[in-house]
PDB file of C-alpha atoms in Angstrom:
ATOM      1  CA  MET A 465       6.910  25.341 -13.636  1.00  0.00           C
ATOM      2  CA  SER A 466       3.595  24.387 -15.221  1.00  0.00           C
ATOM      3  CA  THR A 467       0.626  24.221 -12.857  1.00  0.00           C
ATOM      4  CA  MET A 468      -1.568  22.386 -15.348  1.00  0.00           C
ATOM      5  CA  LYS A 469      -3.089  19.239 -13.905  1.00  0.00           C
ATOM      6  CA  ARG A 470      -2.377  16.109 -15.928  1.00  0.00           C
ATOM      7  CA  VAL A 471      -5.477  14.703 -17.571  1.00  0.00           C
ATOM      8  CA  ARG A 472      -6.118  11.266 -16.073  1.00  0.00           C
ATOM      9  CA  HIS A 473      -7.848   9.876 -19.164  1.00  0.00           C
ATOM     10  CA  PRO A 474      -6.699  11.871 -22.215  1.00  0.00           C
ATOM     11  CA  GLU A 475      -8.173   9.313 -24.609  1.00  0.00           C
ATOM     12  CA  LYS A 476     -11.631   9.975 -23.140  1.00  0.00           C
ATOM     13  CA  ALA A 477     -11.412  13.772 -22.936  1.00  0.00           C
ATOM     14  CA  ALA A 478     -13.128  14.340 -26.287  1.00  0.00           C
ATOM     15  CA  ARG A 479     -16.014  12.007 -25.555  1.00  0.00           C
ATOM     16  CA  PRO A 480     -19.336  13.664 -24.744  1.00  0.00           C
ATOM     17  CA  PRO A 481     -20.230  13.025 -21.110  1.00  0.00           C
ATOM     18  CA  GLY A 482     -23.195  10.796 -20.395  1.00  0.00           C
ATOM     19  CA  ALA A 483     -25.378  10.419 -17.348  1.00  0.00           C
ATOM     20  CA  VAL A 484     -24.167   7.970 -14.691  1.00  0.00           C
ATOM     21  CA  PRO A 485     -27.258   6.091 -13.476  1.00  0.00           C
ATOM     22  CA  ARG A 486     -28.102   6.001  -9.780  1.00  0.00           C
ATOM     23  CA  LYS A 487     -27.049   2.719  -8.201  1.00  0.00           C
ATOM     24  CA  PRO A 488     -29.744   0.347  -6.936  1.00  0.00           C
ATOM     25  CA  GLU A 489     -29.913  -0.604  -3.272  1.00  0.00           C
ATOM     26  CA  TRP A 490     -28.037  -3.867  -3.754  1.00  0.00           C
ATOM     27  CA  ILE A 491     -24.903  -2.041  -4.952  1.00  0.00           C
ATOM     28  CA  ARG A 492     -24.588   0.816  -2.469  1.00  0.00           C
ATOM     29  CA  ARG A 493     -21.865   0.645   0.186  1.00  0.00           C
ATOM     30  CA  ALA A 494     -21.873   2.068   3.722  1.00  0.00           C
ATOM     31  CA  PRO A 495     -19.294   4.757   4.628  1.00  0.00           C
ATOM     32  CA  VAL A 496     -15.930   3.511   5.906  1.00  0.00           C
ATOM     33  CA  THR A 497     -15.542   3.758   9.690  1.00  0.00           C
ATOM     34  CA  SER A 498     -13.243   0.833  10.575  1.00  0.00           C
ATOM     35  CA  PRO A 499      -9.866   1.803  12.108  1.00  0.00           C
ATOM     36  CA  VAL A 500      -8.382  -1.242  10.341  1.00  0.00           C
ATOM     37  CA  TYR A 501      -9.145   0.455   7.006  1.00  0.00           C
ATOM     38  CA  PHE A 502      -6.948   3.412   7.964  1.00  0.00           C
ATOM     39  CA  GLU A 503      -4.263   1.074   9.270  1.00  0.00           C
ATOM     40  CA  THR A 504      -4.204  -0.697   5.889  1.00  0.00           C
ATOM     41  CA  ARG A 505      -3.914   2.644   4.121  1.00  0.00           C
ATOM     42  CA  ARG A 506      -1.015   3.630   6.390  1.00  0.00           C
ATOM     43  CA  ILE A 507       0.828   0.376   5.654  1.00  0.00           C
ATOM     44  CA  MET A 508       0.438   0.837   1.915  1.00  0.00           C
ATOM     45  CA  ARG A 509       1.594   4.464   2.097  1.00  0.00           C
ATOM     46  CA  GLU A 510       4.653   3.589   4.164  1.00  0.00           C
ATOM     47  CA  ALA A 511       5.552   0.738   1.785  1.00  0.00           C
ATOM     48  CA  ALA A 512       5.096   3.109  -1.198  1.00  0.00           C
ATOM     49  CA  VAL A 513       3.077   0.449  -3.004  1.00  0.00           C
ATOM     50  CA  SER A 514       0.113   1.269  -5.245  1.00  0.00           C
ATOM     51  CA  THR A 515      -3.153  -0.644  -5.096  1.00  0.00           C
ATOM     52  CA  VAL A 516      -5.728  -1.298  -7.768  1.00  0.00           C
ATOM     53  CA  CYS A 517      -8.270  -0.781  -4.982  1.00  0.00           C
ATOM     54  CA  GLU A 518      -7.564   2.961  -5.124  1.00  0.00           C
ATOM     55  CA  GLU A 519      -6.420   3.436  -8.714  1.00  0.00           C
ATOM     56  CA  ALA A 520      -9.447   1.661 -10.197  1.00  0.00           C
ATOM     57  CA  ALA A 521     -11.854   3.127  -7.616  1.00  0.00           C
ATOM     58  CA  CYS A 522     -13.020  -0.314  -6.502  1.00  0.00           C
ATOM     59  CA  PRO A 523     -16.370  -0.151  -4.678  1.00  0.00           C
ATOM     60  CA  ASN A 524     -15.231  -2.885  -2.259  1.00  0.00           C
ATOM     61  CA  ILE A 525     -12.238  -1.008  -0.868  1.00  0.00           C
ATOM     62  CA  GLY A 526     -13.931  -0.249   2.445  1.00  0.00           C
ATOM     63  CA  GLU A 527     -14.812  -3.865   3.124  1.00  0.00           C
ATOM     64  CA  CYS A 528     -11.506  -5.318   1.934  1.00  0.00           C
ATOM     65  CA  TRP A 529      -9.198  -2.811   3.615  1.00  0.00           C
ATOM     66  CA  SER A 530     -11.152  -3.235   6.832  1.00  0.00           C
ATOM     67  CA  LYS A 531      -9.884  -6.836   6.740  1.00  0.00           C
ATOM     68  CA  LYS A 532      -6.329  -5.813   5.721  1.00  0.00           C
ATOM     69  CA  HIS A 533      -6.894  -7.232   2.231  1.00  0.00           C
ATOM     70  CA  ALA A 534      -5.262  -5.045  -0.415  1.00  0.00           C
ATOM     71  CA  THR A 535      -4.521  -5.846  -4.060  1.00  0.00           C
ATOM     72  CA  MET A 536      -1.046  -4.689  -5.060  1.00  0.00           C
ATOM     73  CA  MET A 537      -0.699  -2.873  -8.394  1.00  0.00           C
ATOM     74  CA  ILE A 538       2.836  -2.920  -9.754  1.00  0.00           C
ATOM     75  CA  MET A 539       4.792  -1.306 -12.626  1.00  0.00           C
ATOM     76  CA  GLY A 540       3.468   2.168 -11.905  1.00  0.00           C
ATOM     77  CA  GLU A 541       0.118   3.921 -11.845  1.00  0.00           C
ATOM     78  CA  ILE A 542      -0.064   4.811 -15.555  1.00  0.00           C
ATOM     79  CA  CYS A 543      -1.338   2.295 -18.101  1.00  0.00           C
ATOM     80  CA  THR A 544      -0.429   2.243 -21.786  1.00  0.00           C
ATOM     81  CA  ARG A 545      -3.944   1.084 -22.722  1.00  0.00           C
ATOM     82  CA  GLY A 546      -7.121   3.154 -22.767  1.00  0.00           C
ATOM     83  CA  CYS A 547      -9.880   0.659 -21.966  1.00  0.00           C
ATOM     84  CA  ALA A 548     -13.254   2.391 -21.968  1.00  0.00           C
ATOM     85  CA  PHE A 549     -14.375   0.852 -18.661  1.00  0.00           C
ATOM     86  CA  CYS A 550     -11.238   1.380 -16.560  1.00  0.00           C
ATOM     87  CA  ASN A 551     -10.478   4.173 -14.095  1.00  0.00           C
ATOM     88  CA  VAL A 552      -6.681   3.607 -14.002  1.00  0.00           C
ATOM     89  CA  ALA A 553      -4.818   6.578 -15.492  1.00  0.00           C
ATOM     90  CA  THR A 554      -3.516   6.260 -19.054  1.00  0.00           C
ATOM     91  CA  GLY A 555      -0.475   7.777 -20.721  1.00  0.00           C
ATOM     92  CA  ARG A 556       3.285   7.311 -20.888  1.00  0.00           C
ATOM     93  CA  PRO A 557       4.497   5.370 -17.820  1.00  0.00           C
ATOM     94  CA  ASN A 558       7.714   5.880 -15.900  1.00  0.00           C
ATOM     95  CA  PRO A 559      10.619   3.419 -15.995  1.00  0.00           C
ATOM     96  CA  LEU A 560      10.261   0.306 -13.854  1.00  0.00           C
ATOM     97  CA  ASP A 561      11.210   0.643 -10.195  1.00  0.00           C
ATOM     98  CA  LEU A 562      13.555  -2.258  -9.487  1.00  0.00           C
ATOM     99  CA  GLY A 563      13.017  -1.883  -5.748  1.00  0.00           C
ATOM    100  CA  GLU A 564       9.281  -2.401  -6.051  1.00  0.00           C
ATOM    101  CA  PRO A 565       9.211  -6.225  -5.736  1.00  0.00           C
ATOM    102  CA  MET A 566      10.804  -6.086  -2.284  1.00  0.00           C
ATOM    103  CA  ARG A 567       8.477  -3.271  -1.171  1.00  0.00           C
ATOM    104  CA  VAL A 568       5.499  -5.377  -2.222  1.00  0.00           C
ATOM    105  CA  ALA A 569       6.906  -8.299  -0.245  1.00  0.00           C
ATOM    106  CA  ALA A 570       7.332  -6.048   2.791  1.00  0.00           C
ATOM    107  CA  ALA A 571       3.735  -4.821   2.473  1.00  0.00           C
ATOM    108  CA  VAL A 572       2.459  -8.406   2.256  1.00  0.00           C
ATOM    109  CA  ALA A 573       4.380  -9.232   5.438  1.00  0.00           C
ATOM    110  CA  SER A 574       3.091  -6.122   7.254  1.00  0.00           C
ATOM    111  CA  LEU A 575      -0.498  -6.905   6.326  1.00  0.00           C
ATOM    112  CA  GLY A 576      -0.075 -10.555   7.331  1.00  0.00           C
ATOM    113  CA  LEU A 577      -1.679 -11.776   4.116  1.00  0.00           C
ATOM    114  CA  ARG A 578      -2.222 -15.508   3.709  1.00  0.00           C
ATOM    115  CA  HIS A 579      -3.165 -14.937   0.058  1.00  0.00           C
ATOM    116  CA  VAL A 580      -2.118 -11.950  -2.024  1.00  0.00           C
ATOM    117  CA  VAL A 581      -3.311 -10.697  -5.397  1.00  0.00           C
ATOM    118  CA  ILE A 582      -0.723  -8.833  -7.466  1.00  0.00           C
ATOM    119  CA  THR A 583      -1.908  -7.024 -10.568  1.00  0.00           C
ATOM    120  CA  SER A 584      -0.374  -4.429 -12.854  1.00  0.00           C
ATOM    121  CA  VAL A 585      -0.990  -1.794 -15.438  1.00  0.00           C
ATOM    122  CA  ASP A 586      -0.422  -2.756 -19.078  1.00  0.00           C
ATOM    123  CA  ARG A 587       3.143  -1.972 -20.126  1.00  0.00           C
ATOM    124  CA  ASP A 588       3.145  -2.176 -23.917  1.00  0.00           C
ATOM    125  CA  ASP A 589       6.289  -0.003 -23.852  1.00  0.00           C
ATOM    126  CA  LEU A 590       8.369  -2.866 -22.412  1.00  0.00           C
ATOM    127  CA  ILE A 591       9.893  -5.600 -24.574  1.00  0.00           C
ATOM    128  CA  ASP A 592       8.431  -8.333 -22.361  1.00  0.00           C
ATOM    129  CA  GLY A 593       5.288  -6.431 -21.345  1.00  0.00           C
ATOM    130  CA  GLY A 594       6.523  -6.487 -17.755  1.00  0.00           C
ATOM    131  CA  ALA A 595       6.566 -10.278 -17.388  1.00  0.00           C
ATOM    132  CA  GLY A 596      10.040 -10.233 -15.841  1.00  0.00           C
ATOM    133  CA  HIS A 597       8.997  -7.654 -13.239  1.00  0.00           C
ATOM    134  CA  ILE A 598       5.911  -9.676 -12.323  1.00  0.00           C
ATOM    135  CA  ALA A 599       8.069 -12.788 -11.951  1.00  0.00           C
ATOM    136  CA  ALA A 600      10.545 -10.854  -9.780  1.00  0.00           C
ATOM    137  CA  THR A 601       7.691  -9.742  -7.530  1.00  0.00           C
ATOM    138  CA  ILE A 602       6.461 -13.324  -7.144  1.00  0.00           C
ATOM    139  CA  ARG A 603       9.958 -14.430  -6.147  1.00  0.00           C
ATOM    140  CA  ALA A 604      10.333 -11.540  -3.681  1.00  0.00           C
ATOM    141  CA  VAL A 605       7.053 -12.371  -1.943  1.00  0.00           C
ATOM    142  CA  ARG A 606       7.992 -16.070  -1.845  1.00  0.00           C
ATOM    143  CA  GLY A 607      11.300 -15.172  -0.219  1.00  0.00           C
ATOM    144  CA  VAL A 608       9.796 -12.982   2.502  1.00  0.00           C
ATOM    145  CA  CYS A 609       6.446 -14.761   3.014  1.00  0.00           C
ATOM    146  CA  PRO A 610       6.938 -18.406   1.970  1.00  0.00           C
ATOM    147  CA  GLU A 611       3.558 -19.480   3.364  1.00  0.00           C
ATOM    148  CA  THR A 612       1.586 -16.856   1.461  1.00  0.00           C
ATOM    149  CA  THR A 613      -0.176 -18.074  -1.676  1.00  0.00           C
ATOM    150  CA  ILE A 614       0.209 -15.784  -4.682  1.00  0.00           C
ATOM    151  CA  GLU A 615      -2.313 -14.834  -7.360  1.00  0.00           C
ATOM    152  CA  VAL A 616      -1.259 -12.691 -10.309  1.00  0.00           C
ATOM    153  CA  LEU A 617      -3.682 -10.765 -12.493  1.00  0.00           C
ATOM    154  CA  THR A 618      -1.694 -10.106 -15.639  1.00  0.00           C
ATOM    155  CA  PRO A 619      -1.807  -8.116 -18.878  1.00  0.00           C
ATOM    156  CA  ASP A 620      -2.450 -10.009 -22.129  1.00  0.00           C
ATOM    157  CA  PHE A 621       1.163  -9.759 -23.450  1.00  0.00           C
ATOM    158  CA  LEU A 622      -0.158  -8.906 -26.897  1.00  0.00           C
ATOM    159  CA  ARG A 623       2.715  -9.044 -29.417  1.00  0.00           C
ATOM    160  CA  LYS A 624       5.153 -10.045 -26.647  1.00  0.00           C
ATOM    161  CA  GLY A 625       5.688 -13.621 -27.809  1.00  0.00           C
ATOM    162  CA  ASP A 626       6.234 -16.126 -25.008  1.00  0.00           C
ATOM    163  CA  ALA A 627       7.043 -13.531 -22.341  1.00  0.00           C
ATOM    164  CA  TRP A 628       4.284 -15.021 -20.141  1.00  0.00           C
ATOM    165  CA  GLN A 629       6.461 -18.119 -19.681  1.00  0.00           C
ATOM    166  CA  GLU A 630       8.685 -16.226 -17.238  1.00  0.00           C
ATOM    167  CA  ILE A 631       5.691 -15.740 -14.954  1.00  0.00           C
ATOM    168  CA  VAL A 632       4.773 -19.415 -15.159  1.00  0.00           C
ATOM    169  CA  ALA A 633       8.388 -20.306 -14.299  1.00  0.00           C
ATOM    170  CA  ALA A 634       8.031 -18.229 -11.090  1.00  0.00           C
ATOM    171  CA  ASN A 635       5.162 -20.577 -10.171  1.00  0.00           C
ATOM    172  CA  PRO A 636       2.289 -18.421  -8.923  1.00  0.00           C
ATOM    173  CA  ASP A 637      -0.569 -20.337  -7.329  1.00  0.00           C
ATOM    174  CA  VAL A 638      -3.157 -18.619  -9.545  1.00  0.00           C
ATOM    175  CA  PHE A 639      -2.679 -17.066 -12.985  1.00  0.00           C
ATOM    176  CA  ASN A 640      -5.545 -14.673 -13.663  1.00  0.00           C
ATOM    177  CA  HIS A 641      -6.225 -12.780 -16.849  1.00  0.00           C
ATOM    178  CA  ASN A 642      -9.616 -11.164 -17.364  1.00  0.00           C
ATOM    179  CA  LEU A 643     -11.491 -11.369 -20.646  1.00  0.00           C
ATOM    180  CA  GLU A 644     -13.645  -8.527 -19.239  1.00  0.00           C
ATOM    181  CA  THR A 645     -16.417  -8.672 -21.871  1.00  0.00           C
ATOM    182  CA  VAL A 646     -17.784 -10.570 -24.856  1.00  0.00           C
ATOM    183  CA  PRO A 647     -15.969 -10.531 -28.229  1.00  0.00           C
ATOM    184  CA  ARG A 648     -18.511  -8.258 -29.942  1.00  0.00           C
ATOM    185  CA  LEU A 649     -17.822  -5.431 -27.488  1.00  0.00           C
ATOM    186  CA  TYR A 650     -14.021  -5.538 -27.569  1.00  0.00           C
ATOM    187  CA  GLN A 651     -13.669  -2.745 -30.130  1.00  0.00           C
ATOM    188  CA  THR A 652     -15.455  -0.276 -27.861  1.00  0.00           C
ATOM    189  CA  VAL A 653     -14.695  -1.691 -24.387  1.00  0.00           C
ATOM    190  CA  ARG A 654     -11.110  -3.008 -24.812  1.00  0.00           C
ATOM    191  CA  PRO A 655      -9.908  -1.370 -28.055  1.00  0.00           C
ATOM    192  CA  GLY A 656      -6.230  -2.186 -27.423  1.00  0.00           C
ATOM    193  CA  ALA A 657      -6.865  -5.873 -26.693  1.00  0.00           C
ATOM    194  CA  ARG A 658      -7.832  -8.927 -28.732  1.00  0.00           C
ATOM    195  CA  TYR A 659     -10.302 -11.485 -27.406  1.00  0.00           C
ATOM    196  CA  TYR A 660      -8.544 -14.530 -28.815  1.00  0.00           C
ATOM    197  CA  GLN A 661      -5.140 -13.334 -27.579  1.00  0.00           C
ATOM    198  CA  SER A 662      -6.539 -13.200 -24.049  1.00  0.00           C
ATOM    199  CA  LEU A 663      -8.178 -16.590 -24.440  1.00  0.00           C
ATOM    200  CA  ARG A 664      -5.018 -18.124 -25.908  1.00  0.00           C
ATOM    201  CA  LEU A 665      -2.940 -16.787 -23.003  1.00  0.00           C
ATOM    202  CA  LEU A 666      -5.108 -18.665 -20.501  1.00  0.00           C
ATOM    203  CA  ASP A 667      -4.959 -21.798 -22.652  1.00  0.00           C
ATOM    204  CA  ASP A 668      -1.153 -21.563 -23.041  1.00  0.00           C
ATOM    205  CA  VAL A 669      -0.617 -21.170 -19.285  1.00  0.00           C
ATOM    206  CA  LYS A 670      -2.803 -24.155 -18.467  1.00  0.00           C
ATOM    207  CA  ARG A 671      -1.075 -26.329 -21.066  1.00  0.00           C
ATOM    208  CA  ALA A 672       2.378 -25.233 -19.899  1.00  0.00           C
ATOM    209  CA  GLU A 673       1.718 -25.899 -16.199  1.00  0.00           C
ATOM    210  CA  PRO A 674      -1.574 -27.650 -15.367  1.00  0.00           C
ATOM    211  CA  SER A 675      -0.950 -27.363 -11.622  1.00  0.00           C
ATOM    212  CA  ILE A 676      -1.347 -23.566 -11.721  1.00  0.00           C
ATOM    213  CA  PHE A 677      -4.972 -22.551 -11.282  1.00  0.00           C
ATOM    214  CA  THR A 678      -6.195 -20.292 -14.087  1.00  0.00           C
ATOM    215  CA  LYS A 679      -8.843 -17.654 -13.559  1.00  0.00           C
ATOM    216  CA  SER A 680     -10.715 -15.072 -15.603  1.00  0.00           C
ATOM    217  CA  GLY A 681     -13.394 -12.477 -15.071  1.00  0.00           C
ATOM    218  CA  LEU A 682     -16.263 -10.793 -16.887  1.00  0.00           C
ATOM    219  CA  MET A 683     -18.229  -7.609 -16.342  1.00  0.00           C
ATOM    220  CA  VAL A 684     -21.914  -7.573 -17.204  1.00  0.00           C
ATOM    221  CA  GLY A 685     -24.130  -4.580 -17.861  1.00  0.00           C
ATOM    222  CA  LEU A 686     -22.116  -3.320 -20.844  1.00  0.00           C
ATOM    223  CA  GLY A 687     -24.655  -4.346 -23.479  1.00  0.00           C
ATOM    224  CA  GLU A 688     -23.860  -8.054 -23.812  1.00  0.00           C
ATOM    225  CA  SER A 689     -26.526 -10.722 -24.251  1.00  0.00           C
ATOM    226  CA  ILE A 690     -26.828 -13.776 -22.023  1.00  0.00           C
ATOM    227  CA  ALA A 691     -26.119 -15.976 -25.067  1.00  0.00           C
ATOM    228  CA  GLU A 692     -22.799 -14.155 -25.541  1.00  0.00           C
ATOM    229  CA  VAL A 693     -21.926 -14.636 -21.872  1.00  0.00           C
ATOM    230  CA  LEU A 694     -22.638 -18.357 -22.150  1.00  0.00           C
ATOM    231  CA  GLN A 695     -20.385 -18.595 -25.208  1.00  0.00           C
ATOM    232  CA  VAL A 696     -17.534 -16.919 -23.313  1.00  0.00           C
ATOM    233  CA  MET A 697     -18.015 -19.481 -20.542  1.00  0.00           C
ATOM    234  CA  ASP A 698     -17.699 -22.278 -23.095  1.00  0.00           C
ATOM    235  CA  ASP A 699     -14.566 -20.676 -24.562  1.00  0.00           C
ATOM    236  CA  LEU A 700     -12.996 -20.431 -21.107  1.00  0.00           C
ATOM    237  CA  ARG A 701     -13.805 -24.031 -20.285  1.00  0.00           C
ATOM    238  CA  THR A 702     -12.272 -25.136 -23.588  1.00  0.00           C
ATOM    239  CA  ALA A 703      -9.132 -23.282 -22.462  1.00  0.00           C
ATOM    240  CA  GLY A 704      -9.225 -25.211 -19.162  1.00  0.00           C
ATOM    241  CA  THR A 705      -9.972 -22.170 -16.984  1.00  0.00           C
ATOM    242  CA  ASP A 706     -10.655 -23.160 -13.384  1.00  0.00           C
ATOM    243  CA  PHE A 707     -12.186 -20.071 -11.787  1.00  0.00           C
ATOM    244  CA  LEU A 708     -14.721 -17.604 -13.228  1.00  0.00           C
ATOM    245  CA  THR A 709     -15.710 -14.277 -11.671  1.00  0.00           C
ATOM    246  CA  VAL A 710     -18.665 -12.232 -12.938  1.00  0.00           C
ATOM    247  CA  GLY A 711     -19.530  -8.790 -11.587  1.00  0.00           C
ATOM    248  CA  GLN A 712     -21.558  -5.702 -12.388  1.00  0.00           C
ATOM    249  CA  TYR A 713     -19.917  -2.989 -14.507  1.00  0.00           C
ATOM    250  CA  LEU A 714     -20.051   0.374 -12.763  1.00  0.00           C
ATOM    251  CA  GLN A 715     -19.368   3.460 -14.853  1.00  0.00           C
ATOM    252  CA  PRO A 716     -16.503   5.399 -13.175  1.00  0.00           C
ATOM    253  CA  THR A 717     -17.174   8.802 -14.780  1.00  0.00           C
ATOM    254  CA  PRO A 718     -19.573  10.321 -17.330  1.00  0.00           C
ATOM    255  CA  ARG A 719     -16.907   9.918 -20.059  1.00  0.00           C
ATOM    256  CA  HIS A 720     -16.362   6.195 -19.526  1.00  0.00           C
ATOM    257  CA  HIS A 721     -18.262   3.492 -21.404  1.00  0.00           C
ATOM    258  CA  PRO A 722     -21.971   3.954 -20.708  1.00  0.00           C
ATOM    259  CA  LEU A 723     -23.744   1.516 -18.432  1.00  0.00           C
ATOM    260  CA  ASP A 724     -26.342  -0.506 -20.322  1.00  0.00           C
ATOM    261  CA  ARG A 725     -28.195  -1.866 -17.299  1.00  0.00           C
ATOM    262  CA  PHE A 726     -27.950  -3.111 -13.734  1.00  0.00           C
ATOM    263  CA  VAL A 727     -28.076  -6.906 -13.641  1.00  0.00           C
ATOM    264  CA  THR A 728     -30.237  -8.149 -10.765  1.00  0.00           C
ATOM    265  CA  PRO A 729     -29.006 -10.447  -7.966  1.00  0.00           C
ATOM    266  CA  ASP A 730     -31.366 -13.169  -9.232  1.00  0.00           C
ATOM    267  CA  GLU A 731     -29.736 -12.998 -12.675  1.00  0.00           C
ATOM    268  CA  PHE A 732     -26.308 -13.318 -11.070  1.00  0.00           C
ATOM    269  CA  ARG A 733     -27.449 -16.418  -9.217  1.00  0.00           C
ATOM    270  CA  SER A 734     -28.601 -17.915 -12.513  1.00  0.00           C
ATOM    271  CA  ILE A 735     -25.238 -17.085 -14.119  1.00  0.00           C
ATOM    272  CA  GLU A 736     -23.443 -18.806 -11.236  1.00  0.00           C
ATOM    273  CA  THR A 737     -25.613 -21.907 -11.516  1.00  0.00           C
ATOM    274  CA  VAL A 738     -24.996 -22.244 -15.251  1.00  0.00           C
ATOM    275  CA  ALA A 739     -21.250 -21.603 -14.895  1.00  0.00           C
ATOM    276  CA  LYS A 740     -20.919 -24.312 -12.259  1.00  0.00           C
ATOM    277  CA  ALA A 741     -22.809 -26.716 -14.501  1.00  0.00           C
ATOM    278  CA  LYS A 742     -20.313 -25.992 -17.279  1.00  0.00           C
ATOM    279  CA  GLY A 743     -17.497 -27.333 -15.120  1.00  0.00           C
ATOM    280  CA  PHE A 744     -15.642 -24.411 -13.525  1.00  0.00           C
ATOM    281  CA  LEU A 745     -14.075 -25.516 -10.261  1.00  0.00           C
ATOM    282  CA  THR A 746     -15.145 -22.270  -8.606  1.00  0.00           C
ATOM    283  CA  VAL A 747     -17.519 -19.473  -9.620  1.00  0.00           C
ATOM    284  CA  ALA A 748     -18.092 -16.077  -7.994  1.00  0.00           C
ATOM    285  CA  ALA A 749     -20.992 -14.182  -9.557  1.00  0.00           C
ATOM    286  CA  THR A 750     -22.561 -11.301  -7.648  1.00  0.00           C
ATOM    287  CA  PRO A 751     -23.119  -7.618  -8.418  1.00  0.00           C
ATOM    288  CA  MET A 752     -20.102  -6.636  -6.277  1.00  0.00           C
ATOM    289  CA  THR A 753     -17.750  -9.403  -7.450  1.00  0.00           C
ATOM    290  CA  ARG A 754     -14.369  -8.200  -8.699  1.00  0.00           C
ATOM    291  CA  SER A 755     -11.277 -10.241  -9.612  1.00  0.00           C
ATOM    292  CA  SER A 756      -9.660  -9.940  -6.204  1.00  0.00           C
ATOM    293  CA  TYR A 757     -12.825  -9.696  -4.076  1.00  0.00           C
ATOM    294  CA  HIS A 758     -12.666 -12.470  -1.442  1.00  0.00           C
ATOM    295  CA  ALA A 759      -9.772 -13.931  -3.435  1.00  0.00           C
ATOM    296  CA  ASP A 760      -8.479 -15.794  -0.392  1.00  0.00           C
ATOM    297  CA  GLU A 761     -11.813 -17.575   0.028  1.00  0.00           C
ATOM    298  CA  GLY A 762     -11.919 -18.271  -3.696  1.00  0.00           C
ATOM    299  CA  PHE A 763      -8.473 -19.843  -3.587  1.00  0.00           C
ATOM    300  CA  ALA A 764      -9.449 -22.056  -0.655  1.00  0.00           C
ATOM    301  CA  ALA A 765     -12.513 -23.169  -2.629  1.00  0.00           C
ATOM    302  CA  LEU A 766     -10.335 -23.886  -5.670  1.00  0.00           C
ATOM    303  CA  ARG A 767      -8.022 -26.160  -3.719  1.00  0.00           C
ATOM    304  CA  ALA A 768     -10.923 -27.949  -2.062  1.00  0.00           C
ATOM    305  CA  ALA A 769     -12.654 -28.470  -5.421  1.00  0.00           C
ATOM    306  CA  ARG A 770      -9.498 -29.852  -7.015  1.00  0.00           C
ATOM    307  CA  LEU A 771      -8.954 -32.279  -4.129  1.00  0.00           C
ATOM    308  CA  ALA A 772     -12.562 -33.420  -4.376  1.00  0.00           C
ATOM    309  CA  GLN A 773     -12.193 -33.867  -8.112  1.00  0.00           C
ATOM    310  CA  GLN A 774      -8.999 -35.877  -7.715  1.00  0.00           C
ATOM    311  CA  GLY A 775     -10.815 -38.106  -5.278  1.00  0.00           C
ATOM    312  CA  ASN A 776     -13.473 -38.837  -7.906  1.00  0.00           C
ATOM    313  CA  PRO A 777     -11.830 -40.170 -11.072  1.00  0.00           C
ATOM    314  CA  ASN A 778     -15.187 -40.039 -12.897  1.00  0.00           C
ATOM    315  CA  THR A 779     -15.311 -36.228 -12.625  1.00  0.00           C
ATOM    316  CA  ASN A 780     -14.280 -34.301 -15.728  1.00  0.00           C
ATOM    317  CA  GLY A 781     -12.423 -30.979 -15.411  1.00  0.00           C
ATOM    318  CA  ALA A 782      -9.243 -29.022 -15.988  1.00  0.00           C
TER     319      ALA A 782
END
């Protein structure tokens, strides 16, 4: 039997390593000491459910797991894409586990989640890109935890036709797909993706079912300009996107995409102010913001904003 360790990021192995800059004070996290954190880890291990919190090395895992907030990652732990920013392993994934949707539902029940975020690896190897499996997971969680609101963070379904419609038919409360960066940087940051495919997906979902909240996220600090960020905001608003998240890119390893700069908290506050002025129902823009960070609070804010908007017929929005 071979004892060779599988390379986690084979597509990055040939890249020359670069220095990973020291994090500023506003990004550093305290060590995890909460017993609730270890209880969350135990629940996830016993349910045999993966989390993006661990696989993507999220810096907020200590805080979130200490509140029993975990983001489920389905369809395996190996992604068919090789995005330059991402710490999830890449390669040839295993076949789908048909028992996974019910295990996710059981984990949601054990954690007592009022709002759950379910994400996945990209599965370009599947005819539908995994849309059917995502829909099955939504239905499983609905069956076991009917009061829990469900947010899905999906792949782009590039070259998968209308596969996304199966997810919409399962009626998640939030349909999230991240643009991640500005169009100019796609070739180096998201080489397997297409900016306008991602944008069109969000637009198609909103047109197909306006009642589903749509959401997207950006990383900053990759080399984008503020003008490019503002243009992405305009593109998302044209697509009717309700919720925007903006967070600091953190370089996972020396062979990942190099960090261009640390964006200051004051700059994030300015980004949030401008985004709100452009008409997003909800905006989360801080250095530590990630798609599922405080997602339950974000969803509550979304519902409140929509109700307020419906009560004011002179307000324009999605």
